[in-house]
mmCIF file of the C-alpha atoms, coordinates in Angstrom:
data_MODEL
# 
_entry.id   MODEL 
# 
loop_
_atom_site.group_PDB 
_atom_site.id 
_atom_site.type_symbol 
_atom_site.label_atom_id 
_atom_site.label_alt_id 
_atom_site.label_comp_id 
_atom_site.label_asym_id 
_atom_site.label_entity_id 
_atom_site.label_seq_id 
_atom_site.pdbx_PDB_ins_code 
_atom_site.Cartn_x 
_atom_site.Cartn_y 
_atom_site.Cartn_z 
_atom_site.occupancy 
_atom_site.B_iso_or_equiv 
_atom_site.pdbx_formal_charge 
_atom_site.auth_seq_id 
_atom_site.auth_comp_id 
_atom_site.auth_asym_id 
_atom_site.auth_atom_id 
_atom_site.pdbx_PDB_model_num 
ATOM 1   C CA . MET A 1 1   ? 2.162  18.017 59.885 1.00 0.00 ? 1   MET A CA 1 
ATOM 2   C CA . PRO A 1 2   ? 4.009  19.082 56.756 1.00 0.00 ? 2   PRO A CA 1 
ATOM 3   C CA . ASN A 1 3   ? 5.206  16.421 54.355 1.00 0.00 ? 3   ASN A CA 1 
ATOM 4   C CA . ASP A 1 4   ? 8.629  15.955 52.705 1.00 0.00 ? 4   ASP A CA 1 
ATOM 5   C CA . GLN A 1 5   ? 7.382  17.449 49.485 1.00 0.00 ? 5   GLN A CA 1 
ATOM 6   C CA . GLU A 1 6   ? 6.499  20.616 51.204 1.00 0.00 ? 6   GLU A CA 1 
ATOM 7   C CA . PHE A 1 7   ? 9.986  20.884 52.678 1.00 0.00 ? 7   PHE A CA 1 
ATOM 8   C CA . ALA A 1 8   ? 11.549 20.171 49.235 1.00 0.00 ? 8   ALA A CA 1 
ATOM 9   C CA . ASP A 1 9   ? 9.317  22.762 47.534 1.00 0.00 ? 9   ASP A CA 1 
ATOM 10  C CA . GLU A 1 10  ? 10.009 25.383 50.170 1.00 0.00 ? 10  GLU A CA 1 
ATOM 11  C CA . PHE A 1 11  ? 13.793 24.646 49.786 1.00 0.00 ? 11  PHE A CA 1 
ATOM 12  C CA . TRP A 1 12  ? 13.623 25.182 45.979 1.00 0.00 ? 12  TRP A CA 1 
ATOM 13  C CA . ASP A 1 13  ? 11.463 28.277 46.160 1.00 0.00 ? 13  ASP A CA 1 
ATOM 14  C CA . SER A 1 14  ? 13.799 29.846 48.825 1.00 0.00 ? 14  SER A CA 1 
ATOM 15  C CA . ILE A 1 15  ? 17.140 29.031 46.971 1.00 0.00 ? 15  ILE A CA 1 
ATOM 16  C CA . ARG A 1 16  ? 15.868 30.279 43.789 1.00 0.00 ? 16  ARG A CA 1 
ATOM 17  C CA . SER A 1 17  ? 14.868 33.450 45.330 1.00 0.00 ? 17  SER A CA 1 
ATOM 18  C CA . ASP A 1 18  ? 18.001 34.098 47.540 1.00 0.00 ? 18  ASP A CA 1 
ATOM 19  C CA . MET A 1 19  ? 20.532 32.399 45.161 1.00 0.00 ? 19  MET A CA 1 
ATOM 20  C CA . THR A 1 20  ? 23.488 32.294 47.753 1.00 0.00 ? 20  THR A CA 1 
ATOM 21  C CA . ALA A 1 21  ? 24.717 29.029 49.173 1.00 0.00 ? 21  ALA A CA 1 
ATOM 22  C CA . MET A 1 22  ? 27.963 27.559 50.367 1.00 0.00 ? 22  MET A CA 1 
ATOM 23  C CA . ILE A 1 23  ? 29.403 24.655 48.510 1.00 0.00 ? 23  ILE A CA 1 
ATOM 24  C CA . GLY A 1 24  ? 32.276 22.428 49.304 1.00 0.00 ? 24  GLY A CA 1 
ATOM 25  C CA . THR A 1 25  ? 33.833 19.075 49.007 1.00 0.00 ? 25  THR A CA 1 
ATOM 26  C CA . ARG A 1 26  ? 35.335 16.562 51.360 1.00 0.00 ? 26  ARG A CA 1 
ATOM 27  C CA . LYS A 1 27  ? 38.689 18.227 50.815 1.00 0.00 ? 27  LYS A CA 1 
ATOM 28  C CA . LEU A 1 28  ? 37.621 21.824 50.487 1.00 0.00 ? 28  LEU A CA 1 
ATOM 29  C CA . HIS A 1 29  ? 35.618 23.861 53.117 1.00 0.00 ? 29  HIS A CA 1 
ATOM 30  C CA . PRO A 1 30  ? 32.383 25.380 51.657 1.00 0.00 ? 30  PRO A CA 1 
ATOM 31  C CA . LYS A 1 31  ? 32.796 28.655 49.879 1.00 0.00 ? 31  LYS A CA 1 
ATOM 32  C CA . PRO A 1 32  ? 29.930 31.198 49.292 1.00 0.00 ? 32  PRO A CA 1 
ATOM 33  C CA . MET A 1 33  ? 28.732 31.095 45.794 1.00 0.00 ? 33  MET A CA 1 
ATOM 34  C CA . THR A 1 34  ? 25.791 32.427 43.698 1.00 0.00 ? 34  THR A CA 1 
ATOM 35  C CA . ALA A 1 35  ? 23.447 29.744 42.517 1.00 0.00 ? 35  ALA A CA 1 
ATOM 36  C CA . GLN A 1 36  ? 22.169 29.551 38.920 1.00 0.00 ? 36  GLN A CA 1 
ATOM 37  C CA . PHE A 1 37  ? 19.120 27.695 37.660 1.00 0.00 ? 37  PHE A CA 1 
ATOM 38  C CA . ASP A 1 38  ? 18.201 26.349 34.261 1.00 0.00 ? 38  ASP A CA 1 
ATOM 39  C CA . GLY A 1 39  ? 14.449 26.673 34.126 1.00 0.00 ? 39  GLY A CA 1 
ATOM 40  C CA . ASP A 1 40  ? 12.744 24.273 36.553 1.00 0.00 ? 40  ASP A CA 1 
ATOM 41  C CA . ARG A 1 41  ? 15.566 21.632 36.610 1.00 0.00 ? 41  ARG A CA 1 
ATOM 42  C CA . ARG A 1 42  ? 16.586 20.610 40.037 1.00 0.00 ? 42  ARG A CA 1 
ATOM 43  C CA . THR A 1 43  ? 20.248 21.158 39.362 1.00 0.00 ? 43  THR A CA 1 
ATOM 44  C CA . ILE A 1 44  ? 22.158 24.121 40.850 1.00 0.00 ? 44  ILE A CA 1 
ATOM 45  C CA . TYR A 1 45  ? 24.961 25.743 38.761 1.00 0.00 ? 45  TYR A CA 1 
ATOM 46  C CA . PHE A 1 46  ? 27.835 27.935 39.835 1.00 0.00 ? 46  PHE A CA 1 
ATOM 47  C CA . PHE A 1 47  ? 30.144 29.988 37.719 1.00 0.00 ? 47  PHE A CA 1 
ATOM 48  C CA . THR A 1 48  ? 33.712 30.173 39.037 1.00 0.00 ? 48  THR A CA 1 
ATOM 49  C CA . ALA A 1 49  ? 37.181 30.441 37.624 1.00 0.00 ? 49  ALA A CA 1 
ATOM 50  C CA . SER A 1 50  ? 38.958 27.338 36.259 1.00 0.00 ? 50  SER A CA 1 
ATOM 51  C CA . ASP A 1 51  ? 42.090 27.998 38.553 1.00 0.00 ? 51  ASP A CA 1 
ATOM 52  C CA . THR A 1 52  ? 40.144 27.839 41.816 1.00 0.00 ? 52  THR A CA 1 
ATOM 53  C CA . GLU A 1 53  ? 40.495 24.804 44.250 1.00 0.00 ? 53  GLU A CA 1 
ATOM 54  C CA . LEU A 1 54  ? 36.686 24.332 43.879 1.00 0.00 ? 54  LEU A CA 1 
ATOM 55  C CA . ALA A 1 55  ? 37.003 24.015 39.992 1.00 0.00 ? 55  ALA A CA 1 
ATOM 56  C CA . SER A 1 56  ? 39.930 21.748 40.204 1.00 0.00 ? 56  SER A CA 1 
ATOM 57  C CA . GLY A 1 57  ? 38.364 19.595 42.892 1.00 0.00 ? 57  GLY A CA 1 
ATOM 58  C CA . ALA A 1 58  ? 35.324 19.126 40.571 1.00 0.00 ? 58  ALA A CA 1 
ATOM 59  C CA . ALA A 1 59  ? 37.238 18.145 37.345 1.00 0.00 ? 59  ALA A CA 1 
ATOM 60  C CA . ALA A 1 60  ? 35.786 14.649 37.973 1.00 0.00 ? 60  ALA A CA 1 
ATOM 61  C CA . PRO A 1 61  ? 32.481 14.165 39.684 1.00 0.00 ? 61  PRO A CA 1 
ATOM 62  C CA . THR A 1 62  ? 32.954 14.378 43.383 1.00 0.00 ? 62  THR A CA 1 
ATOM 63  C CA . ASP A 1 63  ? 30.798 14.193 46.614 1.00 0.00 ? 63  ASP A CA 1 
ATOM 64  C CA . ALA A 1 64  ? 29.953 17.697 47.698 1.00 0.00 ? 64  ALA A CA 1 
ATOM 65  C CA . THR A 1 65  ? 27.945 19.479 50.414 1.00 0.00 ? 65  THR A CA 1 
ATOM 66  C CA . LEU A 1 66  ? 25.815 22.558 49.864 1.00 0.00 ? 66  LEU A CA 1 
ATOM 67  C CA . VAL A 1 67  ? 24.905 24.575 53.044 1.00 0.00 ? 67  VAL A CA 1 
ATOM 68  C CA . TYR A 1 68  ? 22.013 27.019 52.688 1.00 0.00 ? 68  TYR A CA 1 
ATOM 69  C CA . SER A 1 69  ? 20.384 29.595 54.879 1.00 0.00 ? 69  SER A CA 1 
ATOM 70  C CA . SER A 1 70  ? 17.636 31.803 53.654 1.00 0.00 ? 70  SER A CA 1 
ATOM 71  C CA . LYS A 1 71  ? 17.984 35.583 53.860 1.00 0.00 ? 71  LYS A CA 1 
ATOM 72  C CA . GLY A 1 72  ? 15.134 35.694 56.519 1.00 0.00 ? 72  GLY A CA 1 
ATOM 73  C CA . HIS A 1 73  ? 16.719 32.749 58.532 1.00 0.00 ? 73  HIS A CA 1 
ATOM 74  C CA . ASP A 1 74  ? 13.395 30.978 58.250 1.00 0.00 ? 74  ASP A CA 1 
ATOM 75  C CA . LEU A 1 75  ? 14.849 28.117 56.239 1.00 0.00 ? 75  LEU A CA 1 
ATOM 76  C CA . PHE A 1 76  ? 18.075 26.179 56.654 1.00 0.00 ? 76  PHE A CA 1 
ATOM 77  C CA . ALA A 1 77  ? 19.458 23.101 54.655 1.00 0.00 ? 77  ALA A CA 1 
ATOM 78  C CA . THR A 1 78  ? 22.373 20.871 54.204 1.00 0.00 ? 78  THR A CA 1 
ATOM 79  C CA . VAL A 1 79  ? 22.343 19.088 51.045 1.00 0.00 ? 79  VAL A CA 1 
ATOM 80  C CA . GLN A 1 80  ? 24.556 16.143 49.952 1.00 0.00 ? 80  GLN A CA 1 
ATOM 81  C CA . GLY A 1 81  ? 25.174 15.739 46.238 1.00 0.00 ? 81  GLY A CA 1 
ATOM 82  C CA . THR A 1 82  ? 27.683 15.565 43.331 1.00 0.00 ? 82  THR A CA 1 
ATOM 83  C CA . LEU A 1 83  ? 29.727 18.418 42.047 1.00 0.00 ? 83  LEU A CA 1 
ATOM 84  C CA . GLN A 1 84  ? 31.308 18.452 38.558 1.00 0.00 ? 84  GLN A CA 1 
ATOM 85  C CA . VAL A 1 85  ? 32.507 20.771 35.909 1.00 0.00 ? 85  VAL A CA 1 
ATOM 86  C CA . ASP A 1 86  ? 29.913 21.130 33.102 1.00 0.00 ? 86  ASP A CA 1 
ATOM 87  C CA . ASN A 1 87  ? 31.188 23.573 30.498 1.00 0.00 ? 87  ASN A CA 1 
ATOM 88  C CA . ASP A 1 88  ? 28.391 22.955 28.109 1.00 0.00 ? 88  ASP A CA 1 
ATOM 89  C CA . ARG A 1 89  ? 28.434 26.070 25.859 1.00 0.00 ? 89  ARG A CA 1 
ATOM 90  C CA . ALA A 1 90  ? 24.575 26.181 25.320 1.00 0.00 ? 90  ALA A CA 1 
ATOM 91  C CA . LEU A 1 91  ? 24.031 25.946 29.091 1.00 0.00 ? 91  LEU A CA 1 
ATOM 92  C CA . ILE A 1 92  ? 26.618 28.756 29.716 1.00 0.00 ? 92  ILE A CA 1 
ATOM 93  C CA . ASP A 1 93  ? 24.793 30.878 27.069 1.00 0.00 ? 93  ASP A CA 1 
ATOM 94  C CA . ARG A 1 94  ? 21.384 30.215 28.973 1.00 0.00 ? 94  ARG A CA 1 
ATOM 95  C CA . LEU A 1 95  ? 22.766 31.026 32.286 1.00 0.00 ? 95  LEU A CA 1 
ATOM 96  C CA . TRP A 1 96  ? 24.905 34.046 31.457 1.00 0.00 ? 96  TRP A CA 1 
ATOM 97  C CA . ASN A 1 97  ? 23.942 37.253 32.957 1.00 0.00 ? 97  ASN A CA 1 
ATOM 98  C CA . ARG A 1 98  ? 25.342 40.646 33.714 1.00 0.00 ? 98  ARG A CA 1 
ATOM 99  C CA . PHE A 1 99  ? 26.344 39.625 37.300 1.00 0.00 ? 99  PHE A CA 1 
ATOM 100 C CA . VAL A 1 100 ? 28.371 36.676 35.976 1.00 0.00 ? 100 VAL A CA 1 
ATOM 101 C CA . ALA A 1 101 ? 29.823 38.878 33.297 1.00 0.00 ? 101 ALA A CA 1 
ATOM 102 C CA . ALA A 1 102 ? 31.244 41.261 35.814 1.00 0.00 ? 102 ALA A CA 1 
ATOM 103 C CA . TRP A 1 103 ? 33.637 38.587 37.094 1.00 0.00 ? 103 TRP A CA 1 
ATOM 104 C CA . PHE A 1 104 ? 34.910 37.494 33.557 1.00 0.00 ? 104 PHE A CA 1 
ATOM 105 C CA . GLU A 1 105 ? 36.757 40.139 31.661 1.00 0.00 ? 105 GLU A CA 1 
ATOM 106 C CA . GLY A 1 106 ? 36.704 37.926 28.461 1.00 0.00 ? 106 GLY A CA 1 
ATOM 107 C CA . GLY A 1 107 ? 33.019 37.330 28.682 1.00 0.00 ? 107 GLY A CA 1 
ATOM 108 C CA . LYS A 1 108 ? 31.697 33.909 27.774 1.00 0.00 ? 108 LYS A CA 1 
ATOM 109 C CA . ASP A 1 109 ? 35.101 33.263 25.969 1.00 0.00 ? 109 ASP A CA 1 
ATOM 110 C CA . ASP A 1 110 ? 37.208 34.027 29.088 1.00 0.00 ? 110 ASP A CA 1 
ATOM 111 C CA . PRO A 1 111 ? 39.732 31.089 29.209 1.00 0.00 ? 111 PRO A CA 1 
ATOM 112 C CA . LYS A 1 112 ? 39.248 30.988 33.058 1.00 0.00 ? 112 LYS A CA 1 
ATOM 113 C CA . LEU A 1 113 ? 35.421 30.602 32.810 1.00 0.00 ? 113 LEU A CA 1 
ATOM 114 C CA . CYS A 1 114 ? 34.158 27.384 34.486 1.00 0.00 ? 114 CYS A CA 1 
ATOM 115 C CA . LEU A 1 115 ? 30.641 26.274 35.216 1.00 0.00 ? 115 LEU A CA 1 
ATOM 116 C CA . LEU A 1 116 ? 30.126 23.833 38.061 1.00 0.00 ? 116 LEU A CA 1 
ATOM 117 C CA . ARG A 1 117 ? 27.099 21.635 38.347 1.00 0.00 ? 117 ARG A CA 1 
ATOM 118 C CA . PHE A 1 118 ? 25.641 20.399 41.625 1.00 0.00 ? 118 PHE A CA 1 
ATOM 119 C CA . ASP A 1 119 ? 23.268 17.520 41.405 1.00 0.00 ? 119 ASP A CA 1 
ATOM 120 C CA . PRO A 1 120 ? 21.553 17.358 44.797 1.00 0.00 ? 120 PRO A CA 1 
ATOM 121 C CA . GLY A 1 121 ? 20.654 14.199 46.600 1.00 0.00 ? 121 GLY A CA 1 
ATOM 122 C CA . GLU A 1 122 ? 19.514 14.032 50.193 1.00 0.00 ? 122 GLU A CA 1 
ATOM 123 C CA . ALA A 1 123 ? 18.956 17.077 52.283 1.00 0.00 ? 123 ALA A CA 1 
ATOM 124 C CA . GLU A 1 124 ? 18.275 17.796 55.801 1.00 0.00 ? 124 GLU A CA 1 
ATOM 125 C CA . ILE A 1 125 ? 15.882 20.989 55.930 1.00 0.00 ? 125 ILE A CA 1 
ATOM 126 C CA . TRP A 1 126 ? 15.083 22.894 58.952 1.00 0.00 ? 126 TRP A CA 1 
ATOM 127 C CA . LYS A 1 127 ? 12.297 25.614 59.224 1.00 0.00 ? 127 LYS A CA 1 
ATOM 128 C CA . ASP A 1 128 ? 12.527 28.268 61.901 1.00 0.00 ? 128 ASP A CA 1 
ATOM 129 C CA . ALA A 1 129 ? 10.013 27.033 64.572 1.00 0.00 ? 129 ALA A CA 1 
ATOM 130 C CA . SER A 1 130 ? 10.259 30.151 66.707 1.00 0.00 ? 130 SER A CA 1 
ATOM 131 C CA . SER A 1 131 ? 7.188  32.111 67.123 1.00 0.00 ? 131 SER A CA 1 
ATOM 132 C CA . ILE A 1 132 ? 5.403  34.279 69.694 1.00 0.00 ? 132 ILE A CA 1 
ATOM 133 C CA . VAL A 1 133 ? 3.444  31.228 70.807 1.00 0.00 ? 133 VAL A CA 1 
ATOM 134 C CA . ALA A 1 134 ? 6.509  29.039 71.011 1.00 0.00 ? 134 ALA A CA 1 
ATOM 135 C CA . GLY A 1 135 ? 8.433  31.837 73.023 1.00 0.00 ? 135 GLY A CA 1 
ATOM 136 C CA . ALA A 1 136 ? 5.476  32.167 75.384 1.00 0.00 ? 136 ALA A CA 1 
ATOM 137 C CA . LYS A 1 137 ? 5.194  28.458 75.959 1.00 0.00 ? 137 LYS A CA 1 
ATOM 138 C CA . MET A 1 138 ? 8.903  28.287 76.753 1.00 0.00 ? 138 MET A CA 1 
ATOM 139 C CA . PHE A 1 139 ? 8.799  31.314 78.916 1.00 0.00 ? 139 PHE A CA 1 
ATOM 140 C CA . LEU A 1 140 ? 5.992  29.831 80.903 1.00 0.00 ? 140 LEU A CA 1 
ATOM 141 C CA . GLY A 1 141 ? 7.442  26.304 80.934 1.00 0.00 ? 141 GLY A CA 1 
ATOM 142 C CA . LEU A 1 142 ? 4.633  24.743 78.938 1.00 0.00 ? 142 LEU A CA 1 
ATOM 143 C CA . GLY A 1 143 ? 5.097  22.075 76.506 1.00 0.00 ? 143 GLY A CA 1 
ATOM 144 C CA . ASP A 1 144 ? 8.115  20.320 75.298 1.00 0.00 ? 144 ASP A CA 1 
ATOM 145 C CA . PRO A 1 145 ? 10.272 22.375 72.797 1.00 0.00 ? 145 PRO A CA 1 
ATOM 146 C CA . LYS A 1 146 ? 11.633 19.185 71.226 1.00 0.00 ? 146 LYS A CA 1 
ATOM 147 C CA . GLU A 1 147 ? 8.131  17.954 70.696 1.00 0.00 ? 147 GLU A CA 1 
ATOM 148 C CA . ASP A 1 148 ? 6.895  21.312 69.365 1.00 0.00 ? 148 ASP A CA 1 
ATOM 149 C CA . TYR A 1 149 ? 9.935  21.384 66.794 1.00 0.00 ? 149 TYR A CA 1 
ATOM 150 C CA . LYS A 1 150 ? 9.619  17.842 65.403 1.00 0.00 ? 150 LYS A CA 1 
ATOM 151 C CA . ASP A 1 151 ? 7.387  19.001 62.472 1.00 0.00 ? 151 ASP A CA 1 
ATOM 152 C CA . SER A 1 152 ? 9.952  21.688 61.555 1.00 0.00 ? 152 SER A CA 1 
ATOM 153 C CA . VAL A 1 153 ? 12.790 19.437 60.362 1.00 0.00 ? 153 VAL A CA 1 
ATOM 154 C CA . ALA A 1 154 ? 12.805 16.763 57.657 1.00 0.00 ? 154 ALA A CA 1 
ATOM 155 C CA . THR A 1 155 ? 15.370 14.668 55.642 1.00 0.00 ? 155 THR A CA 1 
ATOM 156 C CA . VAL A 1 156 ? 14.220 14.556 52.028 1.00 0.00 ? 156 VAL A CA 1 
ATOM 157 C CA . SER A 1 157 ? 15.399 13.654 48.560 1.00 0.00 ? 157 SER A CA 1 
ATOM 158 C CA . LEU A 1 158 ? 15.868 16.685 46.230 1.00 0.00 ? 158 LEU A CA 1 
ATOM 159 C CA . ASN A 1 159 ? 16.527 14.879 42.955 1.00 0.00 ? 159 ASN A CA 1 
# 
């Protein structure tokens, strides 16, 4: 039976590898964004343009939801947290890369450059519980799929 720390560790390993998640607020549907990470900190950053709804909605700290699905569809998560603008120049310098640069013609000095900070709180994380054994058991009518799946989902703290 996996523990909460295993779920949290798998989430962090996965999102750091895949880097794509959807982020939204109560007033704004989630949008796909590329996650950026500052070392091992458990904070997720997103570069965006200052004239987007997401940036204006995060001018002051606001409740937000991050929705994540790994590329292999073996891990899914819904993460509640706080989203806010964090235009710390030293942080922008550390996170800056050629992929971000492609979106901002003025580089790090582009007047529309905006860095968003997502501080995660509670998350519900699901692991894909499908396997050949699980499929065979379901096909043969053996076992209880709800019982078999119970160790594949957890609500954990990510902060």
